[in-house]
PDB file of C-alpha atoms in Angstrom:
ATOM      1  CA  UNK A 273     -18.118 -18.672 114.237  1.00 79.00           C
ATOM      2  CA  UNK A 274     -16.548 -21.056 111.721  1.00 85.00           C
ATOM      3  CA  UNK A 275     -16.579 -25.056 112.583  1.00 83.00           C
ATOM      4  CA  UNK A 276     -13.058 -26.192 113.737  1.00 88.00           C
ATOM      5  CA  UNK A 277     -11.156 -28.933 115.289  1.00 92.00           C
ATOM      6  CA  UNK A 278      -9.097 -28.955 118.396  1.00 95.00           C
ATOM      7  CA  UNK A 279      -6.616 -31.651 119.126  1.00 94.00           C
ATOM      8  CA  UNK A 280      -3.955 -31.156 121.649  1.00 93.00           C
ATOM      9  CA  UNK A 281      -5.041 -27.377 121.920  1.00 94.00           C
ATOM     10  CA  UNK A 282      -7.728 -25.514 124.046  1.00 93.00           C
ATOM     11  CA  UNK A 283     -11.164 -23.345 123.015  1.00 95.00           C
ATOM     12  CA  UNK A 284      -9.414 -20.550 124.461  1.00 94.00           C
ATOM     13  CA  UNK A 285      -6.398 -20.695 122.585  1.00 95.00           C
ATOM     14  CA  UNK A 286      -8.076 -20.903 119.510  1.00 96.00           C
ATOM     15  CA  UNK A 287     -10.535 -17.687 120.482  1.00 96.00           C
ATOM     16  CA  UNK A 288      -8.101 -15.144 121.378  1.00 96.00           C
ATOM     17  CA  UNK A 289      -9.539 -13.022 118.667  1.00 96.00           C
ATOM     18  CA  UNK A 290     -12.714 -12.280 120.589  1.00 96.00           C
ATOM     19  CA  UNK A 291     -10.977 -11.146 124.061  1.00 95.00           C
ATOM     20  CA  UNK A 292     -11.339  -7.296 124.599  1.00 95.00           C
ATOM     21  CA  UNK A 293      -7.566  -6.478 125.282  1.00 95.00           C
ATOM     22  CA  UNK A 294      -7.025  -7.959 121.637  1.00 96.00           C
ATOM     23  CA  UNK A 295      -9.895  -5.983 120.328  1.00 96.00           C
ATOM     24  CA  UNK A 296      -9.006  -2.704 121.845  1.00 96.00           C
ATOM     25  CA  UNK A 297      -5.493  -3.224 120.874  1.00 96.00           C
ATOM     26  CA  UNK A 298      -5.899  -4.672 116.926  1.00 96.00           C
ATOM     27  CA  UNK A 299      -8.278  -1.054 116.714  1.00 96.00           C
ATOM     28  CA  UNK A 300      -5.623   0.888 118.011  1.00 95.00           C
ATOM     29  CA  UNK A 301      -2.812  -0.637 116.059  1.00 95.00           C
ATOM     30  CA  UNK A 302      -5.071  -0.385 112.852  1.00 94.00           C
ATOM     31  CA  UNK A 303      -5.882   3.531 113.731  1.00 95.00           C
ATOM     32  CA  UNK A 304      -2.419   4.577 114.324  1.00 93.00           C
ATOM     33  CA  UNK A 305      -1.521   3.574 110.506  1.00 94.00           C
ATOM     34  CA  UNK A 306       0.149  -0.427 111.151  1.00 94.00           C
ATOM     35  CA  UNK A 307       3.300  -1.102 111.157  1.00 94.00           C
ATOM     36  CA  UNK A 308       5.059   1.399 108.938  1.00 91.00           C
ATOM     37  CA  UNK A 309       3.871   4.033 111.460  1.00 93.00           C
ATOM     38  CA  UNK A 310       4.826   1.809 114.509  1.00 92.00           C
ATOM     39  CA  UNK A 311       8.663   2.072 112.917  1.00 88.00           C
ATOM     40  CA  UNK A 312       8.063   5.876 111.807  1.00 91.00           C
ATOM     41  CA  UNK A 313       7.302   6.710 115.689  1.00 90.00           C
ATOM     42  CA  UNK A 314       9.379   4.374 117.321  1.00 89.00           C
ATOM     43  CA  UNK A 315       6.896   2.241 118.739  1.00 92.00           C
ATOM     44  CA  UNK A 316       6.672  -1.551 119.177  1.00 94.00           C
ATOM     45  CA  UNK A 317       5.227  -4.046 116.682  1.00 96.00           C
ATOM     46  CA  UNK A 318       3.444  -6.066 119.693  1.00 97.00           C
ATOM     47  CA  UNK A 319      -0.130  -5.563 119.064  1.00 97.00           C
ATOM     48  CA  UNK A 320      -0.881  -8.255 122.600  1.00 97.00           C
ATOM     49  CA  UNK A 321       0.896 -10.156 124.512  1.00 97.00           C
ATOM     50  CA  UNK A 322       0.188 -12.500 127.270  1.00 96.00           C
ATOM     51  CA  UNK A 323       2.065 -14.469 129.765  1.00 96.00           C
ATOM     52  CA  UNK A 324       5.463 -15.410 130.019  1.00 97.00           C
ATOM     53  CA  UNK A 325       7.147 -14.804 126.781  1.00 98.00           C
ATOM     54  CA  UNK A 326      11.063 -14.642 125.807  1.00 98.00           C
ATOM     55  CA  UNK A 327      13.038 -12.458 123.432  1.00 97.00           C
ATOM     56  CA  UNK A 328      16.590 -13.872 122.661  1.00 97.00           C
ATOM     57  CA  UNK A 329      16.160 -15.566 126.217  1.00 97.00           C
ATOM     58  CA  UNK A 330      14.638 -12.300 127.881  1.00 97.00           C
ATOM     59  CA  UNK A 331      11.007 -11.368 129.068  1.00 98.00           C
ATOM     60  CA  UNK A 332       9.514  -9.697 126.743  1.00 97.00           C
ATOM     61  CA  UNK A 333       7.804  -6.479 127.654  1.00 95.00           C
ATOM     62  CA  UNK A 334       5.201  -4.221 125.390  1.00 93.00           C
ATOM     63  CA  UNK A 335       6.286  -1.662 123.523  1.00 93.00           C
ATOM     64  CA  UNK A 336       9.535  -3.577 122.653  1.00 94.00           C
ATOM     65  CA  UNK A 337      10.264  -4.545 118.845  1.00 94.00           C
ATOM     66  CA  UNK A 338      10.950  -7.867 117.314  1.00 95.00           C
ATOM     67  CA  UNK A 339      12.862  -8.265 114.414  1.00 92.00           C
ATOM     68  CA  UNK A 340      13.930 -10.414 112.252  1.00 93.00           C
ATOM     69  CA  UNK A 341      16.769 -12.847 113.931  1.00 93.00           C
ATOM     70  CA  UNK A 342      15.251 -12.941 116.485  1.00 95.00           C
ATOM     71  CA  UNK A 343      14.200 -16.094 118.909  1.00 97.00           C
ATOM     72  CA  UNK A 344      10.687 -16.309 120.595  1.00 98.00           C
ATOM     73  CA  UNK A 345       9.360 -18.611 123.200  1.00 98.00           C
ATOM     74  CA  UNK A 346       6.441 -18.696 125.047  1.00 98.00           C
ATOM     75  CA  UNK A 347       5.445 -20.103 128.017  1.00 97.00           C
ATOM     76  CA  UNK A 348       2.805 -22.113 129.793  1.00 97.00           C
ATOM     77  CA  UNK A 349      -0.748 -20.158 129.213  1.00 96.00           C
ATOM     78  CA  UNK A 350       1.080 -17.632 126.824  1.00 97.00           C
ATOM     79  CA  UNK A 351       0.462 -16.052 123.849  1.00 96.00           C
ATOM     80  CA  UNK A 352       1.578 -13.714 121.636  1.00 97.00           C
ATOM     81  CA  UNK A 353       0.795 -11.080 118.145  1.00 98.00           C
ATOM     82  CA  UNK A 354       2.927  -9.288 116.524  1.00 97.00           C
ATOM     83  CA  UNK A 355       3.638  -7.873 113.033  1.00 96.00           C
ATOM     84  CA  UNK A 356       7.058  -7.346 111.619  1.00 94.00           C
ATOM     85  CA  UNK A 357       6.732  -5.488 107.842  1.00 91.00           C
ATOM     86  CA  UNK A 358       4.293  -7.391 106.162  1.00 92.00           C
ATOM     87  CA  UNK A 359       4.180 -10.740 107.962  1.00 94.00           C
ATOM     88  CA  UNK A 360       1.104 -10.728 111.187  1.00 96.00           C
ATOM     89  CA  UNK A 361       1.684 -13.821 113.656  1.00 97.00           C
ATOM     90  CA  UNK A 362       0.045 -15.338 116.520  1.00 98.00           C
ATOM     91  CA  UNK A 363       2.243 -17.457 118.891  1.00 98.00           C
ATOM     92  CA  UNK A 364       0.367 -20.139 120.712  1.00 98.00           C
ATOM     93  CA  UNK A 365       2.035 -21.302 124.101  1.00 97.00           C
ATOM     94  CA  UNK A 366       4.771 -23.680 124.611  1.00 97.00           C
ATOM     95  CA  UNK A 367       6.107 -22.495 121.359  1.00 98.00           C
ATOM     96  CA  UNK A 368       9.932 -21.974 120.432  1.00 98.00           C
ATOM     97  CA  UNK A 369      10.586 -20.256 117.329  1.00 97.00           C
ATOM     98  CA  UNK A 370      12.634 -18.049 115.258  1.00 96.00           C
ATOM     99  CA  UNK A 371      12.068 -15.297 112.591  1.00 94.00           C
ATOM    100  CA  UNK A 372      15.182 -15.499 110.262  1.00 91.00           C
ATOM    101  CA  UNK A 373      15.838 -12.108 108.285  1.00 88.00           C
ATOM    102  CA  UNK A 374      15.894 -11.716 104.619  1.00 83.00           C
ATOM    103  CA  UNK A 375      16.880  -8.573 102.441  1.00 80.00           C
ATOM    104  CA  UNK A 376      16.112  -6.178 105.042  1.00 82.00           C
ATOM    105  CA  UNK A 377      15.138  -6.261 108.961  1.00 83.00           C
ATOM    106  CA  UNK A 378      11.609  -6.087 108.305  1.00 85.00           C
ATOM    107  CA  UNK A 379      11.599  -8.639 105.535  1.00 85.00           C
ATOM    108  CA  UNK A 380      11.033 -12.401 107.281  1.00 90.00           C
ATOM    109  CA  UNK A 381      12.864 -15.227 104.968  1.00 91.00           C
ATOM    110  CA  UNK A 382      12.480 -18.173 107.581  1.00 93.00           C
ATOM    111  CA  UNK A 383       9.782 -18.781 109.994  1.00 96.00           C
ATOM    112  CA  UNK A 384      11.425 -21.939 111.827  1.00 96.00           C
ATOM    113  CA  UNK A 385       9.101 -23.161 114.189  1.00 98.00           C
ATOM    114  CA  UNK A 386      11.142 -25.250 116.719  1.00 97.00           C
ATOM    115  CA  UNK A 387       7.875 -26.367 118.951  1.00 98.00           C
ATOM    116  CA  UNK A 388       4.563 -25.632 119.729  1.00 98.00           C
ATOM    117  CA  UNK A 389       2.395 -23.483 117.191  1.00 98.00           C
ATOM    118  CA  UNK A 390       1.898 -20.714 115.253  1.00 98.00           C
ATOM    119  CA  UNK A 391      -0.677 -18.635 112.909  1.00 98.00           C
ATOM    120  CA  UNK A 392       0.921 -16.215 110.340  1.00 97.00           C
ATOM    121  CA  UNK A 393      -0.173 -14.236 107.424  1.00 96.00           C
ATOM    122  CA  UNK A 394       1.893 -13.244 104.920  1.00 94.00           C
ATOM    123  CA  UNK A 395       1.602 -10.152 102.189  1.00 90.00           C
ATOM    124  CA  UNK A 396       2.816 -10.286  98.867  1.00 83.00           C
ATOM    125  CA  UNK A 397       6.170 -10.281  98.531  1.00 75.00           C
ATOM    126  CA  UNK A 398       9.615 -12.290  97.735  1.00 75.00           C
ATOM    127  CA  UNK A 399       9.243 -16.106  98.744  1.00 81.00           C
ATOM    128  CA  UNK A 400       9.583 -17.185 102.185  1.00 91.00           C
ATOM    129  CA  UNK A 401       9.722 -20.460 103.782  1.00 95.00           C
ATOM    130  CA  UNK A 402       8.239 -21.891 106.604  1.00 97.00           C
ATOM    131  CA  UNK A 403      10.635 -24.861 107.972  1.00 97.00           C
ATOM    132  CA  UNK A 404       9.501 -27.170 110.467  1.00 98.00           C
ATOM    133  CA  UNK A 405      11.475 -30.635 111.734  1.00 97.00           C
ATOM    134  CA  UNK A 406      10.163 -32.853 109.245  1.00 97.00           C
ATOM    135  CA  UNK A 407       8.221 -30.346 106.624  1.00 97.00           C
ATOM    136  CA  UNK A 408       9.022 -27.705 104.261  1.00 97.00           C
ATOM    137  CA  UNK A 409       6.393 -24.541 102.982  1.00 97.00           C
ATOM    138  CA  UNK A 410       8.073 -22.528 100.375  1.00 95.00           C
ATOM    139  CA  UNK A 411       5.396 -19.310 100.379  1.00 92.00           C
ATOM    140  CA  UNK A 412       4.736 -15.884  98.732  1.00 81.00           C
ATOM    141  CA  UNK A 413       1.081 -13.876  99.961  1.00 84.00           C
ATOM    142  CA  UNK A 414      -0.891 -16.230 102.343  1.00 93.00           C
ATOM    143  CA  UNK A 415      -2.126 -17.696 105.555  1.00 96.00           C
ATOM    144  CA  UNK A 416      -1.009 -20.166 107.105  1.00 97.00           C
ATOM    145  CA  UNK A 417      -1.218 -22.222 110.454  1.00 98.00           C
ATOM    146  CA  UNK A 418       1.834 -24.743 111.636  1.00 98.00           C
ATOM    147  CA  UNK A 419       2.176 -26.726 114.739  1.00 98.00           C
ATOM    148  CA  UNK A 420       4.987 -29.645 115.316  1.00 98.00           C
ATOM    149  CA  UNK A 421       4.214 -32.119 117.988  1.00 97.00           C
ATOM    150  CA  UNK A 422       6.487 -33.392 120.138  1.00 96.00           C
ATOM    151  CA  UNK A 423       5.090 -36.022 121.425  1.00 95.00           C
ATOM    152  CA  UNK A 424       4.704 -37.656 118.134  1.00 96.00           C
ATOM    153  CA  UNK A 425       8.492 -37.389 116.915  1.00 96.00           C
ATOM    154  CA  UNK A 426       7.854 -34.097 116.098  1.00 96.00           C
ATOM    155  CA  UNK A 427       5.425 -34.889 113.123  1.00 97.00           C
ATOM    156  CA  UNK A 428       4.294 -31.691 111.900  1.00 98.00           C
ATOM    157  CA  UNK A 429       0.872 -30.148 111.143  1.00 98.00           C
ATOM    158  CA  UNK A 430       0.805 -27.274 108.050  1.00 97.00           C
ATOM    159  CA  UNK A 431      -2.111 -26.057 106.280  1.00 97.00           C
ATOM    160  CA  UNK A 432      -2.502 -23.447 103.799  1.00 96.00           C
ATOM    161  CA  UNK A 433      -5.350 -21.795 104.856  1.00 96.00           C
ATOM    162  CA  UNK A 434      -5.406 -19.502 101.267  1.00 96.00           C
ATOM    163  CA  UNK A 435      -2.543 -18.980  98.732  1.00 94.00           C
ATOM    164  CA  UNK A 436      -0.017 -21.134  96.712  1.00 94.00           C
ATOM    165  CA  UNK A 437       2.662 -22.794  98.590  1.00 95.00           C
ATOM    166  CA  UNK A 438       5.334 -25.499  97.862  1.00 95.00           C
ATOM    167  CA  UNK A 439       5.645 -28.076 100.348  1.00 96.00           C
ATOM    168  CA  UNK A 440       8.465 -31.038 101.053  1.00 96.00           C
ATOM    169  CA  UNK A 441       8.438 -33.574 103.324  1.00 97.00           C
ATOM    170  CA  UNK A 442      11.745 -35.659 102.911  1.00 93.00           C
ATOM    171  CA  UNK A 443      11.793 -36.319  99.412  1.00 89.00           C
ATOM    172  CA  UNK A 444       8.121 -36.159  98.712  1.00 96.00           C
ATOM    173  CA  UNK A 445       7.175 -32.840  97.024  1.00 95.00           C
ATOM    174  CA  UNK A 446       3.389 -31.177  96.396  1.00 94.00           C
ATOM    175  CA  UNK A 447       2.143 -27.849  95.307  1.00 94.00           C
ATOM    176  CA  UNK A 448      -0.977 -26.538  97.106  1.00 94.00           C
ATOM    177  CA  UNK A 449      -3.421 -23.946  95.880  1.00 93.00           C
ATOM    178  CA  UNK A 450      -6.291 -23.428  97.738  1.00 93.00           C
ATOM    179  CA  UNK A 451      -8.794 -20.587  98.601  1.00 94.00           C
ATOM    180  CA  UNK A 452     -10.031 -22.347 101.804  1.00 95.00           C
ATOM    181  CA  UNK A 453      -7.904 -24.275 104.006  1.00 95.00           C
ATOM    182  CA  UNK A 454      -5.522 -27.653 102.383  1.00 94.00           C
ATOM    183  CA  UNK A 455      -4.030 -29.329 105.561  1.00 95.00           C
ATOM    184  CA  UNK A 456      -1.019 -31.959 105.493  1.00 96.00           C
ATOM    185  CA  UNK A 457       1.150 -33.807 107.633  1.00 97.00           C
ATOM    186  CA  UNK A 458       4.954 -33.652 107.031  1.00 97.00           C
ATOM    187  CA  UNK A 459       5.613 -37.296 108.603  1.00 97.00           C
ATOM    188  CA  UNK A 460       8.643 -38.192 110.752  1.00 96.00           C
ATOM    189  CA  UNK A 461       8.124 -41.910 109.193  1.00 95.00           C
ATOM    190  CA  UNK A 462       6.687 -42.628 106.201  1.00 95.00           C
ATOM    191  CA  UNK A 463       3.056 -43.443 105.864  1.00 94.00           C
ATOM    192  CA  UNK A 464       2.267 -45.908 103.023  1.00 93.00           C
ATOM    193  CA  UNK A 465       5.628 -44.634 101.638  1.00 94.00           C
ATOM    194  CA  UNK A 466       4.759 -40.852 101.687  1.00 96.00           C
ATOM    195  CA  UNK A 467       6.381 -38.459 104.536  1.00 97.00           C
ATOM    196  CA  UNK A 468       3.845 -35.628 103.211  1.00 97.00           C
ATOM    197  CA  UNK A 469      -0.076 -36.436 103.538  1.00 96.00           C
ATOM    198  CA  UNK A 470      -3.206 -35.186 103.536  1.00 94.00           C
ATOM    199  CA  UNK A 471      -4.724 -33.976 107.360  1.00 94.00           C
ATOM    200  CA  UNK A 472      -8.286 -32.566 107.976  1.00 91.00           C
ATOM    201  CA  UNK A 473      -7.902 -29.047 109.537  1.00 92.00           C
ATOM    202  CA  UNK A 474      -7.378 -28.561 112.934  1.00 95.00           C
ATOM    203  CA  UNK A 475      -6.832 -26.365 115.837  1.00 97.00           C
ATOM    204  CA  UNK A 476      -7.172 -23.181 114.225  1.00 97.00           C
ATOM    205  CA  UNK A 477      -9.653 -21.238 112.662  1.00 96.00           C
ATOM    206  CA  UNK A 478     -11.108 -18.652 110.046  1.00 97.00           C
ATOM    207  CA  UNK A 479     -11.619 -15.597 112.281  1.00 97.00           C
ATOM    208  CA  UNK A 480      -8.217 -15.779 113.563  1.00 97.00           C
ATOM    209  CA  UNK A 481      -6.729 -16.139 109.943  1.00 98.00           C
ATOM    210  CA  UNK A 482      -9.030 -13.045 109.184  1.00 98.00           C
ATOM    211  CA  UNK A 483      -7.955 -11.205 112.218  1.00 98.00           C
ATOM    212  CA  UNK A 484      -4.172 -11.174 111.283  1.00 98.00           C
ATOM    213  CA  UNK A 485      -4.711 -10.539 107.996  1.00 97.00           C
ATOM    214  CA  UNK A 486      -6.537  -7.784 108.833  1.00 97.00           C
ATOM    215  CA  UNK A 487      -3.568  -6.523 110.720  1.00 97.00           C
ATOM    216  CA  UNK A 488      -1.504  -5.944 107.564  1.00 95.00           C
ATOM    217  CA  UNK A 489      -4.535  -4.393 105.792  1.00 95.00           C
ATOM    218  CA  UNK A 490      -5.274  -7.545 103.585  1.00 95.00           C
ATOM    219  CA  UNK A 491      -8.493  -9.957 103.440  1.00 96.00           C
ATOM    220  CA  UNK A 492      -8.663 -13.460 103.248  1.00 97.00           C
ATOM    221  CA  UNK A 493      -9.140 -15.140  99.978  1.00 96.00           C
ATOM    222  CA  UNK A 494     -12.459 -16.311 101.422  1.00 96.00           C
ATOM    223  CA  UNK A 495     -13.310 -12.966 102.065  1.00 96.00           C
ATOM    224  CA  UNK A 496     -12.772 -11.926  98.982  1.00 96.00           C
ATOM    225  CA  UNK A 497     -14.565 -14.303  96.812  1.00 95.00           C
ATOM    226  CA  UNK A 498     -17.644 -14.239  99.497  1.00 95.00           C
ATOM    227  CA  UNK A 499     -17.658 -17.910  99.855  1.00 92.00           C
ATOM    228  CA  UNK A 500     -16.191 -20.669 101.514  1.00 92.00           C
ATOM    229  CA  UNK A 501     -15.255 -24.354 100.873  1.00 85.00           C
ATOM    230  CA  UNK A 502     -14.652 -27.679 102.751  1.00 80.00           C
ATOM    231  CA  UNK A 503     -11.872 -27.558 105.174  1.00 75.00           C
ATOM    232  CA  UNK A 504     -10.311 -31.443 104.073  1.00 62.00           C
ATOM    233  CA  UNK A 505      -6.581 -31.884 102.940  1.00 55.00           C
ATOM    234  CA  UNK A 506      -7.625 -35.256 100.884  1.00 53.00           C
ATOM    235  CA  UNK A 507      -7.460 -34.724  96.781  1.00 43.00           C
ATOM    236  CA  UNK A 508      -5.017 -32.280  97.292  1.00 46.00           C
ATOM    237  CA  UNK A 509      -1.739 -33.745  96.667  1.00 45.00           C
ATOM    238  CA  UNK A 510      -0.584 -34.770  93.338  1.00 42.00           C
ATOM    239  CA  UNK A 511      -1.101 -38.767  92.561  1.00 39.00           C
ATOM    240  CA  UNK A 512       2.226 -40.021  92.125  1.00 39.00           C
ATOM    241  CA  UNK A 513       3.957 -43.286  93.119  1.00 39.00           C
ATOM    242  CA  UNK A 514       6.263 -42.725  96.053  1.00 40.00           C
ATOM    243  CA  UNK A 515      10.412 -42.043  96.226  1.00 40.00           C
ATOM    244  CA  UNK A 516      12.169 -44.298  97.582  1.00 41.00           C
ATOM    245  CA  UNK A 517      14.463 -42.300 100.823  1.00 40.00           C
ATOM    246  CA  UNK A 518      17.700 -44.210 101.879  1.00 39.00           C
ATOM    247  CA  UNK A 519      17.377 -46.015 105.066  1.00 38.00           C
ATOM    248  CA  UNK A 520      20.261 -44.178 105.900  1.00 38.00           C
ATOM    249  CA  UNK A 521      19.011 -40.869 105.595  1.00 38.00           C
ATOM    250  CA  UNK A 522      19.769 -38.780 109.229  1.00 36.00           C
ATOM    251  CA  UNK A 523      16.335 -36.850 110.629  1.00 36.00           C
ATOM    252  CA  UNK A 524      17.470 -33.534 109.759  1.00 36.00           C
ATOM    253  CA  UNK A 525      16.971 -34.284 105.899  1.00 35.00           C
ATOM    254  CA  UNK A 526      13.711 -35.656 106.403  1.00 34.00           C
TER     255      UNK A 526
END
């Protein structure tokens, strides 16, 4: 079991991966050929679901579909996995969110997480953003985990657990690469001038990354180069002096 963090979040939440309804049902899904043969037979792309969750403002049942467009949220002790095309997610509770649709209904453009939390993997594919209130992922293939806090002006938590992404925060601006987990905080004031900084990696951790990936037939880069590194956003952000942002500027363009 890999070493993580937890802050705001619960042992359980972060260990769904081990209970035996997700088991039985990741095998299953996996057997039955993913979720090109879900679509083929009709089936759902839910591969567990627990608690109260909402579709478009509707309990969501197994053996429904979501697609792209549509609006999740999940309740108090919830959670949630699904896979729609090539994109695996886990919904943590108290999490609003919606799945914005690119080139075709089973091709995910926008994750916009509202609230709460959520741990995606995505395949290789056209770029894809992930848009939180005050931070900005531009991705392509890779894993990922996002949470926005509420209670902290909705200050947002992203890190790129493998892959290269592009993140903003305001006007501040940094590519990541990483093979093993670069964290950051996209700010909703600036810290020492910068809305985007480095964060040590919390509430989330390697298994589940692995798990979802595993979903969509992929590995983690981890995985894949047999070795692992030091899960610390610091060093990862290019050294550059600070933009200046109008004291004018309204919260939605930060």
């Amino acid at each position: 079991m890999s070493d993580h963090i937890l802050s705001g979040r619960t042992e359980d939440e972060v260990l769904w991966f081990r209970r035996r309804g997700f088991l039985q049902a990741a095998a299953g899904w996996t057997a039955m050929g993913g979720f090109a043969a879900a679509q083929a037979q009709q089936r759902g792309n839910i591969v567990e679901l627990g608690g109260d969750v909402l579709l478009n403002g509707q309990a969501l049942r197994l053996g429904q579909t979501i697609q792209t467009g549509d609006r999740i949220d999940t309740g108090p002790g919830s959670h949630l996995v699904f896979v729609v095309g090539t994109a695996a997610m886990q919904v943590r509770q108290n999490s609003r969110m919606v799945v914005e649709r690119g080139t075709t209904i089973n091709t995910v453009s926008v994750l916009r997480l509202l609230t709460g939390a959520v741990v995606s993997v995505f395949g290789r594919g056209t770029s894809r953003q992930i848009v939180t209130p005050t931070l900005t992922a531009g991705i392509r293939g890779t894993g990922v985990y996002t949470e926005v806090f509420p209670d902290q002006a909705n200050r947002s938590y992203f890190c790129n657990c493998y892959g290269v992404v592009d993140m903003a925060a305001s006007g501040d601006r940094a590519e990541s690469r990483s093979d093993y987990h670069q964290s950051f905080w996209g700010e909703a004031e600036p810290k020492n001038g910068r809305y985007l900084t480095p964060a040590k990696a919390i509430n989330h951790t390697d298994e589940e990354v692995e798990q979802l990936a595993l979903l969509i037939g992929q590995r983690t880069a981890w995985e894949l180069a047999g070795r692992k590194g030091v899960k610390d956003g610091n060093g990862y952000m290019e050294e550059r002096p600070p933009q200046a942002h109008p004291a004018n500027a309204s919260p939605s363009t930060r």
